[in-house]
mmCIF file of C-alpha atoms and ligand atoms in Angstrom:
data_model
loop_
_atom_site.group_PDB
_atom_site.id
_atom_site.type_symbol
_atom_site.label_atom_id
_atom_site.label_comp_id
_atom_site.label_asym_id
_atom_site.label_seq_id
_atom_site.Cartn_x
_atom_site.Cartn_y
_atom_site.Cartn_z
ATOM 1 C CA MET A 1 -19.499 28.485 -4.318
ATOM 2 C CA LEU A 2 -17.395 26.110 -7.057
ATOM 3 C CA LEU A 3 -17.727 21.971 -6.891
ATOM 4 C CA THR A 4 -16.102 19.587 -9.079
ATOM 5 C CA TYR A 5 -17.972 16.667 -9.601
ATOM 6 C CA GLN A 6 -16.329 13.755 -11.502
ATOM 7 C CA TYR A 7 -17.960 10.977 -13.431
ATOM 8 C CA LYS A 8 -16.713 8.015 -15.401
ATOM 9 C CA LEU A 9 -17.566 7.547 -19.178
ATOM 10 C CA ASN A 10 -18.532 4.765 -21.058
ATOM 11 C CA PRO A 11 -17.477 5.496 -24.450
ATOM 12 C CA THR A 12 -17.977 2.916 -27.407
ATOM 13 C CA PRO A 13 -14.404 2.080 -29.028
ATOM 14 C CA GLU A 14 -14.902 4.175 -31.844
ATOM 15 C CA GLN A 15 -14.978 7.176 -29.482
ATOM 16 C CA VAL A 16 -12.370 6.239 -27.425
ATOM 17 C CA VAL A 17 -10.183 6.203 -30.683
ATOM 18 C CA THR A 18 -11.721 9.668 -31.368
ATOM 19 C CA LEU A 19 -10.936 11.074 -27.792
ATOM 20 C CA GLU A 20 -7.421 9.614 -27.927
ATOM 21 C CA THR A 21 -6.824 11.539 -31.466
ATOM 22 C CA TRP A 22 -7.945 14.862 -30.210
ATOM 23 C CA GLY A 23 -5.713 14.250 -26.847
ATOM 24 C CA GLU A 24 -2.960 13.329 -29.167
ATOM 25 C CA LEU A 25 -3.485 16.124 -31.481
ATOM 26 C CA LEU A 26 -4.153 18.978 -29.094
ATOM 27 C CA ARG A 27 -0.799 17.742 -27.197
ATOM 28 C CA ARG A 28 1.020 18.385 -30.231
ATOM 29 C CA HIS A 29 -0.344 21.840 -30.751
ATOM 30 C CA TYR A 30 0.392 22.734 -26.825
ATOM 31 C CA ASN A 31 4.190 21.601 -27.691
ATOM 32 C CA TYR A 32 4.373 23.707 -30.466
ATOM 33 C CA ALA A 33 2.714 26.554 -29.220
ATOM 34 C CA LEU A 34 5.089 26.648 -26.240
ATOM 35 C CA SER A 35 8.041 26.157 -28.210
ATOM 36 C CA GLU A 36 6.783 29.525 -30.369
ATOM 37 C CA ARG A 37 6.853 31.212 -27.417
ATOM 38 C CA LEU A 38 10.259 29.628 -25.929
ATOM 39 C CA ASP A 39 11.872 30.365 -29.123
ATOM 40 C CA TRP A 40 10.603 34.076 -29.265
ATOM 41 C CA LEU A 41 11.935 34.299 -25.764
ATOM 42 C CA ASN A 42 15.295 32.983 -26.448
ATOM 43 C CA ARG A 43 15.907 35.344 -29.085
ATOM 44 C CA THR A 44 15.086 38.513 -27.790
ATOM 45 C CA ARG A 45 16.954 37.674 -24.811
ATOM 46 C CA CYS A 46 21.059 37.722 -23.803
ATOM 47 C CA GLN A 47 22.837 37.107 -20.803
ATOM 48 C CA ILE A 48 24.134 40.001 -19.091
ATOM 49 C CA ASP A 49 27.688 38.749 -19.242
ATOM 50 C CA ARG A 50 28.018 37.306 -22.592
ATOM 51 C CA CYS A 51 29.418 38.844 -25.962
ATOM 52 C CA SER A 52 26.801 39.425 -28.367
ATOM 53 C CA LEU A 53 28.315 37.617 -30.975
ATOM 54 C CA VAL A 54 27.495 34.351 -29.066
ATOM 55 C CA SER A 55 23.876 35.018 -28.596
ATOM 56 C CA GLU A 56 22.970 37.196 -31.915
ATOM 57 C CA PRO A 57 19.744 36.257 -33.231
ATOM 58 C CA ILE A 58 20.165 35.000 -36.962
ATOM 59 C CA GLY A 59 17.583 35.770 -39.185
ATOM 60 C CA LYS A 60 14.214 37.645 -38.746
ATOM 61 C CA ILE A 61 12.969 37.859 -35.160
ATOM 62 C CA PRO A 62 9.709 36.467 -34.906
ATOM 63 C CA ASP A 63 6.804 38.467 -33.058
ATOM 64 C CA LYS A 64 6.236 38.168 -29.786
ATOM 65 C CA ALA A 65 3.544 35.075 -29.447
ATOM 66 C CA ASP A 66 0.655 35.556 -27.043
ATOM 67 C CA TYR A 67 -2.590 34.007 -26.733
ATOM 68 C CA TYR A 68 -4.067 36.289 -29.336
ATOM 69 C CA THR A 69 -1.469 35.962 -31.930
ATOM 70 C CA GLN A 70 -1.490 32.045 -31.536
ATOM 71 C CA ALA A 71 -5.314 31.794 -31.392
ATOM 72 C CA SER A 72 -5.612 33.691 -34.788
ATOM 73 C CA ASP A 73 -2.885 31.368 -35.882
ATOM 74 C CA LEU A 74 -5.598 28.341 -35.196
ATOM 75 C CA LYS A 75 -6.910 28.951 -38.793
ATOM 76 C CA ARG A 76 -3.728 28.449 -40.664
ATOM 77 C CA THR A 77 -3.203 25.417 -38.387
ATOM 78 C CA LYS A 78 -6.199 24.142 -39.794
ATOM 79 C CA GLU A 79 -5.150 24.778 -43.459
ATOM 80 C CA LEU A 80 -1.869 23.127 -42.801
ATOM 81 C CA PHE A 81 -3.275 20.258 -40.881
ATOM 82 C CA PRO A 82 -6.748 19.281 -42.002
ATOM 83 C CA ASP A 83 -6.986 16.835 -38.702
ATOM 84 C CA TYR A 84 -7.426 19.866 -36.680
ATOM 85 C CA LYS A 85 -10.827 20.419 -38.393
ATOM 86 C CA ASN A 86 -12.483 17.806 -36.544
ATOM 87 C CA ILE A 87 -11.457 18.812 -33.467
ATOM 88 C CA TYR A 88 -14.394 21.241 -31.512
ATOM 89 C CA ALA A 89 -12.902 24.972 -31.821
ATOM 90 C CA ASP A 90 -13.289 25.693 -28.068
ATOM 91 C CA CYS A 91 -11.410 22.832 -27.110
ATOM 92 C CA GLN A 92 -8.288 24.378 -29.129
ATOM 93 C CA GLN A 93 -8.779 27.509 -27.422
ATOM 94 C CA GLN A 94 -9.167 26.177 -24.236
ATOM 95 C CA ASN A 95 -5.816 24.188 -24.672
ATOM 96 C CA LEU A 96 -4.023 27.403 -25.630
ATOM 97 C CA MET A 97 -5.514 29.581 -22.542
ATOM 98 C CA ARG A 98 -4.154 26.608 -20.436
ATOM 99 C CA LEU A 99 -0.565 27.361 -21.957
ATOM 100 C CA ASP A 100 -1.192 30.982 -21.287
ATOM 101 C CA SER A 101 -2.057 30.692 -18.078
ATOM 102 C CA CYS A 102 1.136 28.464 -17.192
ATOM 103 C CA TRP A 103 3.172 30.606 -18.761
ATOM 104 C CA LYS A 104 2.325 33.805 -16.900
ATOM 105 C CA ARG A 105 2.821 31.899 -13.956
ATOM 106 C CA TRP A 106 6.111 31.125 -14.635
ATOM 107 C CA LEU A 107 6.734 35.058 -15.712
ATOM 108 C CA ILE A 108 4.775 36.965 -13.425
ATOM 109 C CA PRO A 109 5.096 36.608 -9.415
ATOM 110 C CA ASP A 110 1.971 36.344 -7.785
ATOM 111 C CA LYS A 111 0.817 38.173 -4.400
ATOM 112 C CA THR A 112 3.221 36.348 -2.380
ATOM 113 C CA GLY A 113 6.109 36.800 -4.901
ATOM 114 C CA LYS A 114 6.026 33.168 -5.940
ATOM 115 C CA ARG A 115 6.192 31.947 -9.658
ATOM 116 C CA GLY A 116 5.730 28.765 -11.082
ATOM 117 C CA GLY A 117 8.299 26.209 -12.665
ATOM 118 C CA ARG A 118 8.941 27.098 -16.763
ATOM 119 C CA PRO A 119 6.206 25.288 -18.211
ATOM 120 C CA ARG A 120 7.350 21.454 -20.002
ATOM 121 C CA PHE A 121 6.500 20.038 -23.163
ATOM 122 C CA LYS A 122 4.099 16.971 -22.779
ATOM 123 C CA LYS A 123 5.221 14.131 -23.278
ATOM 124 C CA ARG A 124 3.200 11.223 -25.173
ATOM 125 C CA SER A 125 2.651 9.278 -21.576
ATOM 126 C CA ASP A 126 1.360 12.339 -20.226
ATOM 127 C CA ILE A 127 -2.196 12.624 -19.122
ATOM 128 C CA CYS A 128 -4.106 14.044 -21.576
ATOM 129 C CA SER A 129 -7.482 16.085 -20.960
ATOM 130 C CA PHE A 130 -9.419 18.759 -22.700
ATOM 131 C CA THR A 131 -12.164 21.088 -21.816
ATOM 132 C CA PHE A 132 -15.406 22.098 -23.196
ATOM 133 C CA PRO A 133 -15.699 25.901 -21.896
ATOM 134 C CA ARG A 134 -19.812 25.917 -21.827
ATOM 135 C CA VAL A 135 -22.278 23.164 -21.038
ATOM 136 C CA ASN A 136 -26.043 23.110 -21.950
ATOM 137 C CA ALA A 137 -26.112 26.760 -23.224
ATOM 138 C CA PRO A 138 -27.041 27.768 -26.424
ATOM 139 C CA LYS A 139 -24.136 26.951 -29.307
ATOM 140 C CA ALA A 140 -22.220 25.174 -26.196
ATOM 141 C CA GLY A 141 -20.274 22.052 -27.442
ATOM 142 C CA ALA A 142 -21.393 20.051 -24.721
ATOM 143 C CA HIS A 143 -24.798 19.038 -23.489
ATOM 144 C CA LEU A 144 -25.637 16.823 -20.580
ATOM 145 C CA SER A 145 -29.340 15.510 -20.564
ATOM 146 C CA GLY A 146 -30.009 12.517 -18.310
ATOM 147 C CA ASN A 147 -26.890 10.237 -18.072
ATOM 148 C CA VAL A 148 -25.821 11.053 -21.881
ATOM 149 C CA LEU A 149 -23.505 13.603 -22.684
ATOM 150 C CA LYS A 150 -23.557 14.858 -26.172
ATOM 151 C CA LEU A 151 -20.163 16.216 -27.647
ATOM 152 C CA SER A 152 -19.986 18.351 -30.402
ATOM 153 C CA LYS A 153 -18.042 16.462 -33.040
ATOM 154 C CA ILE A 154 -17.836 13.046 -30.600
ATOM 155 C CA GLY A 155 -21.395 11.999 -30.199
ATOM 156 C CA GLU A 156 -23.190 10.864 -27.399
ATOM 157 C CA VAL A 157 -21.385 9.418 -24.686
ATOM 158 C CA GLU A 158 -22.819 7.394 -21.881
ATOM 159 C CA VAL A 159 -22.157 8.820 -18.598
ATOM 160 C CA ILE A 160 -22.376 6.679 -15.330
ATOM 161 C CA LEU A 161 -23.964 9.037 -13.014
ATOM 162 C CA HIS A 162 -23.129 7.511 -9.603
ATOM 163 C CA ARG A 163 -24.562 10.570 -7.804
ATOM 164 C CA PRO A 164 -26.735 13.029 -9.069
ATOM 165 C CA ILE A 165 -25.349 16.598 -9.859
ATOM 166 C CA PRO A 166 -26.248 19.190 -6.778
ATOM 167 C CA GLU A 167 -29.644 20.930 -6.876
ATOM 168 C CA GLY A 168 -29.470 24.683 -7.697
ATOM 169 C CA PHE A 169 -25.809 24.299 -9.301
ATOM 170 C CA GLU A 170 -24.993 25.198 -13.026
ATOM 171 C CA ILE A 171 -22.480 23.312 -15.058
ATOM 172 C CA LYS A 172 -20.018 25.737 -16.408
ATOM 173 C CA GLN A 173 -17.167 23.652 -17.867
ATOM 174 C CA ALA A 174 -17.038 19.643 -18.828
ATOM 175 C CA THR A 175 -13.169 18.524 -18.807
ATOM 176 C CA ILE A 176 -12.689 15.027 -20.332
ATOM 177 C CA ARG A 177 -9.808 13.252 -19.095
ATOM 178 C CA SER A 178 -8.194 9.994 -19.391
ATOM 179 C CA LYS A 179 -6.541 7.814 -16.367
ATOM 180 C CA ALA A 180 -5.457 4.767 -16.000
ATOM 181 C CA ASP A 181 -8.629 2.714 -16.108
ATOM 182 C CA GLY A 182 -10.728 4.571 -18.600
ATOM 183 C CA TRP A 183 -12.112 8.187 -19.647
ATOM 184 C CA TYR A 184 -13.467 10.458 -17.149
ATOM 185 C CA VAL A 185 -15.592 13.654 -17.405
ATOM 186 C CA SER A 186 -15.399 16.470 -14.707
ATOM 187 C CA PHE A 187 -17.996 19.029 -14.486
ATOM 188 C CA SER A 188 -17.058 22.332 -12.806
ATOM 189 C CA LEU A 189 -20.355 23.498 -11.019
ATOM 190 C CA GLU A 190 -21.066 26.879 -9.927
ATOM 191 C CA ASP A 191 -23.657 27.829 -7.186
ATOM 192 C CA LYS A 192 -23.947 32.045 -7.046
ATOM 193 C CA THR A 193 -24.729 31.780 -3.388
ATOM 194 C CA VAL A 194 -21.651 32.042 -0.913
ATOM 195 C CA PRO A 195 -21.674 29.563 2.111
ATOM 196 C CA THR A 196 -22.000 31.625 5.112
ATOM 197 C CA ALA A 197 -19.030 31.082 7.730
ATOM 198 C CA LEU A 198 -20.055 30.614 11.492
ATOM 199 C CA PRO A 199 -19.673 33.917 13.086
ATOM 200 C CA ILE A 200 -16.671 34.082 15.630
ATOM 201 C CA ASP A 201 -18.954 34.604 18.428
ATOM 202 C CA GLU A 202 -21.060 31.636 18.036
ATOM 203 C CA ILE A 203 -17.892 29.082 17.849
ATOM 204 C CA LYS A 204 -18.998 26.693 20.320
ATOM 205 C CA THR A 205 -16.406 23.683 20.338
ATOM 206 C CA ALA A 206 -12.637 24.019 18.949
ATOM 207 C CA THR A 207 -9.985 21.762 18.867
ATOM 208 C CA GLY A 208 -6.466 21.604 17.677
ATOM 209 C CA ILE A 209 -4.732 18.736 15.453
ATOM 210 C CA ASP A 210 -1.439 17.980 15.429
ATOM 211 C CA VAL A 211 -0.180 15.722 12.468
ATOM 212 C CA GLY A 212 2.436 13.054 12.999
ATOM 213 C CA LEU A 213 3.875 9.940 11.365
ATOM 214 C CA GLU A 214 3.022 7.710 14.307
ATOM 215 C CA LYS A 215 -0.697 8.843 14.404
ATOM 216 C CA PHE A 216 -2.005 10.662 11.382
ATOM 217 C CA LEU A 217 -3.580 13.284 13.496
ATOM 218 C CA THR A 218 -4.475 13.716 17.235
ATOM 219 C CA THR A 219 -7.092 16.250 18.221
ATOM 220 C CA ALA A 220 -6.784 18.257 21.774
ATOM 221 C CA ASP A 221 -9.095 15.811 23.087
ATOM 222 C CA GLY A 222 -6.822 12.934 22.980
ATOM 223 C CA GLN A 223 -8.404 11.355 20.274
ATOM 224 C CA SER A 224 -6.513 9.842 17.479
ATOM 225 C CA VAL A 225 -6.438 8.589 13.986
ATOM 226 C CA ALA A 226 -4.334 5.963 12.965
ATOM 227 C CA VAL A 227 -2.050 6.033 9.490
ATOM 228 C CA PRO A 228 -3.301 3.701 7.032
ATOM 229 C CA GLN A 229 -0.262 3.694 5.319
ATOM 230 C CA TYR A 230 -1.761 2.891 1.785
ATOM 231 C CA TYR A 231 1.739 3.249 -0.031
ATOM 232 C CA ARG A 232 3.127 0.826 2.333
ATOM 233 C CA LYS A 233 0.785 -1.817 2.133
ATOM 234 C CA ALA A 234 1.183 -1.527 -1.578
ATOM 235 C CA GLN A 235 4.498 -1.841 -1.735
ATOM 236 C CA ALA A 236 5.436 -5.627 -2.044
ATOM 237 C CA THR A 237 2.499 -5.850 -4.909
ATOM 238 C CA LEU A 238 3.840 -2.643 -6.709
ATOM 239 C CA ALA A 239 7.365 -4.231 -6.609
ATOM 240 C CA ARG A 240 6.143 -7.483 -8.185
ATOM 241 C CA GLN A 241 4.229 -5.933 -10.980
ATOM 242 C CA GLN A 242 6.933 -3.303 -11.633
ATOM 243 C CA SER A 243 9.697 -6.112 -12.032
ATOM 244 C CA LYS A 244 7.058 -8.105 -14.040
ATOM 245 C CA LEU A 245 7.145 -4.755 -16.333
ATOM 246 C CA ALA A 246 10.848 -4.603 -16.330
ATOM 247 C CA ARG A 247 10.950 -8.174 -17.947
ATOM 248 C CA LYS A 248 8.759 -7.368 -21.151
ATOM 249 C CA THR A 249 10.501 -6.372 -24.190
ATOM 250 C CA ALA A 250 9.741 -2.249 -24.420
ATOM 251 C CA TRP A 251 6.618 -0.912 -25.816
ATOM 252 C CA SER A 252 5.364 -4.352 -26.845
ATOM 253 C CA LYS A 253 1.911 -5.535 -26.489
ATOM 254 C CA ASN A 254 2.496 -7.331 -23.241
ATOM 255 C CA TYR A 255 4.471 -4.187 -21.895
ATOM 256 C CA GLN A 256 1.611 -2.024 -22.268
ATOM 257 C CA LYS A 257 -0.698 -4.366 -20.659
ATOM 258 C CA GLN A 258 1.569 -4.445 -17.532
ATOM 259 C CA ALA A 259 2.108 -0.770 -17.627
ATOM 260 C CA SER A 260 -1.503 -0.176 -17.489
ATOM 261 C CA LYS A 261 -1.655 -2.898 -14.351
ATOM 262 C CA VAL A 262 1.012 -0.805 -12.545
ATOM 263 C CA ALA A 263 -0.482 2.485 -13.230
ATOM 264 C CA ARG A 264 -4.035 1.291 -11.823
ATOM 265 C CA LEU A 265 -1.899 0.230 -8.762
ATOM 266 C CA HIS A 266 -0.949 3.763 -8.368
ATOM 267 C CA LEU A 267 -4.315 5.157 -8.858
ATOM 268 C CA HIS A 268 -5.783 2.760 -6.364
ATOM 269 C CA VAL A 269 -3.428 3.751 -3.577
ATOM 270 C CA ALA A 270 -4.314 7.552 -4.553
ATOM 271 C CA ARG A 271 -7.779 6.919 -4.121
ATOM 272 C CA GLN A 272 -7.705 5.029 -1.098
ATOM 273 C CA ARG A 273 -5.659 7.893 0.713
ATOM 274 C CA LYS A 274 -7.796 10.648 -0.980
ATOM 275 C CA GLU A 275 -11.263 8.697 0.540
ATOM 276 C CA PHE A 276 -9.270 8.435 3.809
ATOM 277 C CA HIS A 277 -8.622 12.139 3.875
ATOM 278 C CA TYR A 278 -12.048 13.194 2.948
ATOM 279 C CA GLN A 279 -13.650 10.570 5.628
ATOM 280 C CA VAL A 280 -11.208 12.261 8.644
ATOM 281 C CA ALA A 281 -11.705 16.056 7.537
ATOM 282 C CA HIS A 282 -15.926 15.142 7.634
ATOM 283 C CA TRP A 283 -15.562 13.681 11.054
ATOM 284 C CA LEU A 284 -13.420 16.883 12.280
ATOM 285 C CA VAL A 285 -15.760 19.282 10.592
ATOM 286 C CA ASP A 286 -19.206 17.590 11.918
ATOM 287 C CA SER A 287 -17.640 17.490 15.424
ATOM 288 C CA TYR A 288 -15.828 20.777 15.720
ATOM 289 C CA ASP A 289 -16.769 24.698 14.918
ATOM 290 C CA LEU A 290 -13.140 25.891 14.512
ATOM 291 C CA ILE A 291 -10.305 23.611 13.771
ATOM 292 C CA ILE A 292 -6.716 24.759 14.346
ATOM 293 C CA PHE A 293 -3.872 23.196 12.700
ATOM 294 C CA GLU A 294 -0.461 23.777 12.213
ATOM 295 C CA ASN A 295 1.286 25.312 9.225
ATOM 296 C CA LEU A 296 3.937 22.810 8.378
ATOM 297 C CA ASN A 297 6.950 23.155 6.160
ATOM 298 C CA ILE A 298 6.037 19.846 4.306
ATOM 299 C CA LYS A 299 8.643 20.236 1.337
ATOM 300 C CA GLY A 300 11.316 20.759 3.945
ATOM 301 C CA LEU A 301 10.377 17.628 5.627
ATOM 302 C CA ALA A 302 9.961 15.556 2.479
ATOM 303 C CA ARG A 303 13.616 16.203 1.924
ATOM 304 C CA THR A 304 14.615 14.251 5.023
ATOM 305 C CA ARG A 305 14.934 10.645 5.387
ATOM 306 C CA LEU A 306 11.406 10.090 6.411
ATOM 307 C CA ALA A 307 10.319 11.092 2.948
ATOM 308 C CA LYS A 308 8.232 8.237 2.055
ATOM 309 C CA SER A 309 6.333 8.155 5.201
ATOM 310 C CA ILE A 310 5.328 11.622 5.039
ATOM 311 C CA LEU A 311 4.609 11.828 1.301
ATOM 312 C CA ASP A 312 2.337 8.751 1.977
ATOM 313 C CA VAL A 313 0.278 10.546 4.574
ATOM 314 C CA ALA A 314 0.147 13.642 2.492
ATOM 315 C CA TRP A 315 -0.705 16.101 5.294
ATOM 316 C CA GLY A 316 -0.882 18.907 2.701
ATOM 317 C CA ALA A 317 -3.215 17.408 0.711
ATOM 318 C CA PHE A 318 -5.315 16.439 3.883
ATOM 319 C CA LEU A 319 -4.832 20.157 5.267
ATOM 320 C CA GLN A 320 -6.112 21.541 2.027
ATOM 321 C CA ILE A 321 -9.249 18.997 1.856
ATOM 322 C CA MET A 322 -10.118 19.490 5.279
ATOM 323 C CA GLN A 323 -10.281 23.421 4.663
ATOM 324 C CA ALA A 324 -12.082 22.815 1.450
ATOM 325 C CA VAL A 325 -14.655 20.624 3.461
ATOM 326 C CA ALA A 326 -14.736 23.156 6.153
ATOM 327 C CA VAL A 327 -15.725 26.338 3.865
ATOM 328 C CA LYS A 328 -18.718 23.801 2.166
ATOM 329 C CA CYS A 329 -19.926 23.332 5.923
ATOM 330 C CA GLY A 330 -19.955 27.028 6.847
ATOM 331 C CA LYS A 331 -16.877 25.788 9.600
ATOM 332 C CA LEU A 332 -13.804 27.565 10.299
ATOM 333 C CA THR A 333 -10.283 26.497 9.950
ATOM 334 C CA LEU A 334 -7.024 28.112 11.048
ATOM 335 C CA GLY A 335 -3.416 27.606 10.648
ATOM 336 C CA VAL A 336 -0.928 28.573 13.257
ATOM 337 C CA ASP A 337 3.005 28.579 13.572
ATOM 338 C CA PRO A 338 4.031 25.045 14.934
ATOM 339 C CA ARG A 339 7.193 26.436 16.482
ATOM 340 C CA GLY A 340 7.661 24.788 19.862
ATOM 341 C CA THR A 341 4.230 23.328 20.377
ATOM 342 C CA SER A 342 5.849 19.877 20.930
ATOM 343 C CA ILE A 343 8.178 21.308 23.608
ATOM 344 C CA ASN A 344 5.998 23.654 25.870
ATOM 345 C CA CYS A 345 4.146 22.458 28.479
ATOM 346 C CA SER A 346 0.283 22.786 27.688
ATOM 347 C CA GLY A 347 -0.667 22.943 31.582
ATOM 348 C CA CYS A 348 2.070 25.295 32.973
ATOM 349 C CA GLY A 349 3.675 26.713 29.484
ATOM 350 C CA GLU A 350 7.376 25.653 30.929
ATOM 351 C CA ARG A 351 9.623 23.983 28.248
ATOM 352 C CA VAL A 352 10.375 20.221 28.321
ATOM 353 C CA GLU A 353 12.914 19.284 25.892
ATOM 354 C CA LYS A 354 12.559 16.252 24.131
ATOM 355 C CA THR A 355 13.669 14.584 21.008
ATOM 356 C CA LEU A 356 11.467 12.818 18.427
ATOM 357 C CA ALA A 357 11.954 9.677 19.909
ATOM 358 C CA VAL A 358 10.487 10.476 23.261
ATOM 359 C CA ARG A 359 6.885 9.907 22.667
ATOM 360 C CA VAL A 360 5.340 10.976 26.382
ATOM 361 C CA HIS A 361 5.372 14.811 27.479
ATOM 362 C CA SER A 362 5.921 14.544 31.430
ATOM 363 C CA CYS A 363 6.363 17.836 32.991
ATOM 364 C CA SER A 364 7.413 18.970 36.878
ATOM 365 C CA CYS A 365 4.230 20.439 37.094
ATOM 366 C CA GLY A 366 2.766 16.711 37.006
ATOM 367 C CA LEU A 367 1.182 16.606 33.553
ATOM 368 C CA VAL A 368 1.956 13.471 31.701
ATOM 369 C CA ILE A 369 0.376 12.912 28.559
ATOM 370 C CA ASP A 370 1.018 11.613 24.770
ATOM 371 C CA ARG A 371 3.215 14.241 23.170
ATOM 372 C CA ASP A 372 1.124 14.526 20.151
ATOM 373 C CA TRP A 373 -1.785 15.179 22.392
ATOM 374 C CA ASN A 374 0.236 18.022 24.250
ATOM 375 C CA SER A 375 1.021 19.475 20.936
ATOM 376 C CA ALA A 376 -2.796 19.473 20.181
ATOM 377 C CA LEU A 377 -3.694 21.508 23.086
ATOM 378 C CA ASN A 378 -0.887 23.853 22.455
ATOM 379 C CA LEU A 379 -2.305 24.696 19.177
ATOM 380 C CA LEU A 380 -5.489 25.100 20.347
ATOM 381 C CA LYS A 381 -4.324 27.545 23.112
ATOM 382 C CA ARG A 382 -2.473 29.233 20.399
ATOM 383 C CA GLY A 383 -5.084 29.573 17.772
ATOM 384 C CA SER A 384 -8.241 30.296 19.988
ATOM 385 C CA VAL A 385 -6.916 33.580 21.882
ATOM 386 C CA GLY A 386 -9.647 35.875 22.453
ATOM 387 C CA LEU A 387 -12.492 33.421 21.552
ATOM 388 C CA PRO A 388 -15.514 32.980 23.833
ATOM 389 C CA ILE A 389 -15.094 29.117 23.825
ATOM 390 C CA PRO A 390 -16.046 27.709 27.330
ATOM 391 C CA VAL A 391 -13.465 24.691 27.797
ATOM 392 C CA CYS A 392 -10.392 25.167 25.982
ATOM 393 C CA GLY A 393 -7.054 25.652 27.025
ATOM 394 C CA GLY A 394 -4.608 23.560 28.892
ATOM 395 C CA LEU A 395 -5.895 20.875 30.942
ATOM 396 C CA ASP A 396 -6.003 21.140 34.842
ATOM 397 C CA SER A 397 -2.559 20.649 36.018
ATOM 398 C CA SER A 398 -3.715 20.059 39.652
ATOM 399 C CA GLN A 399 -4.698 16.440 38.375
ATOM 400 C CA PRO A 400 -2.260 14.148 36.477
ATOM 401 C CA VAL A 401 -4.120 12.918 33.197
ATOM 402 C CA LYS A 402 -3.790 9.344 32.166
ATOM 403 C CA GLN A 403 -3.551 9.005 28.280
ATOM 404 C CA LYS A 404 -6.381 8.001 26.856
ATOM 405 C CA VAL A 405 -6.011 7.513 23.202
ATOM 406 C CA SER A 406 -9.428 5.966 21.421
ATOM 407 C CA PHE A 407 -8.768 5.088 17.684
ATOM 408 C CA VAL A 408 -11.731 6.601 15.975
ATOM 409 C CA SER A 409 -13.900 4.583 13.697
ATOM 410 C CA LEU A 410 -14.478 6.220 10.723
ATOM 411 C CA ARG A 411 -16.965 4.214 9.026
ATOM 412 C CA CYS A 412 -19.940 5.867 10.506
ATOM 413 C CA SER A 413 -18.890 9.325 9.468
ATOM 414 C CA ARG A 414 -18.647 8.134 6.054
ATOM 415 C CA TYR A 415 -22.309 8.742 5.014
ATOM 416 C CA THR A 416 -23.220 11.609 7.574
ATOM 417 C CA ALA A 417 -24.751 14.221 5.403
ATOM 418 C CA CYS A 418 -23.022 17.531 5.574
ATOM 419 C CA SER A 419 -25.694 20.416 4.912
HETATM 420 ZN ZN1 ZN B 1 3.880 21.497 32.949
#
């Protein structure tokens, strides 16, 4: 199992200067290496309907640039630009490897036939980071002992170890990155054991979850979690700070101060949202053995008028987090096709047409429940076919059910240990 733990660093002002210089030099080198690759590509290709006069290469065509040629060029880079001698060699290789994987993701489709976008040049304001590929190994560039991280060519940096590194895990990599409020280190931790997933015949509880804009999610038991709307709540403050920023002289000292304020606000909103996602995910995983969710087309939904709300709830990020938490805790998740889940009746299966504005599902069979609850029940039905779950599926259609929506308090689940 692979985990990433992130800790804040407490570097001295001199170390901050070194870290920033490394980031900037590696950024330039990345851009140079990318331009080398793009140049080779442009010179050896011609659009099919163009005259060769238009796209005839001028001069000698350079050799194909790949990771190996670029890595062997590092020696020459250090001769031409002596500043690169002060950077730990493995970090420079990792920088090129990162480019290499971006490049391959762009040109070579993966199993599903999807490709990434064209690698972009990194701007000066882009977040810079660099990786030490080995930690605590002989000849490694980074050593962590206690709360001191010893980095080759940088020195000893204090790490704020707000939680211990879990037992049984080996530190594989250390990535140093800068954020709006300081420098951080992310350790990739590896444990050779694979967490065993729950066998299918041992599933005792299952639920379907329906995500929405009105309520963050509704489970098949009718419990729901409210949308926290972190971005909407922060919008007024953000707007004020951003208009302050617009009044400053560009790139002046005060402008930079204000820009950092705005960046930290955004960071705060992102962290609040992530924390909330983890709390909900742990609550679900602790309460149920199997969680059935809908495979949504979030990219498509985010192009509509509801974009801001949809991106603010960030279901996609949540579903990813939930799946990761479930794997870690040995529970199961299942994505199902969401088509028709809000239309069909969970009691009798009849179609009950309704628009988005209709929030209550009321069927001729006597079932009157919240619309999201009905979808959650449908999802559960769809995903739990053939599973030995005692109580699942539709509600008893003979008795009309009163809607009971309990807003779950998540505070208690925050510190629930997950074994
Ligand atoms: Zn019905």
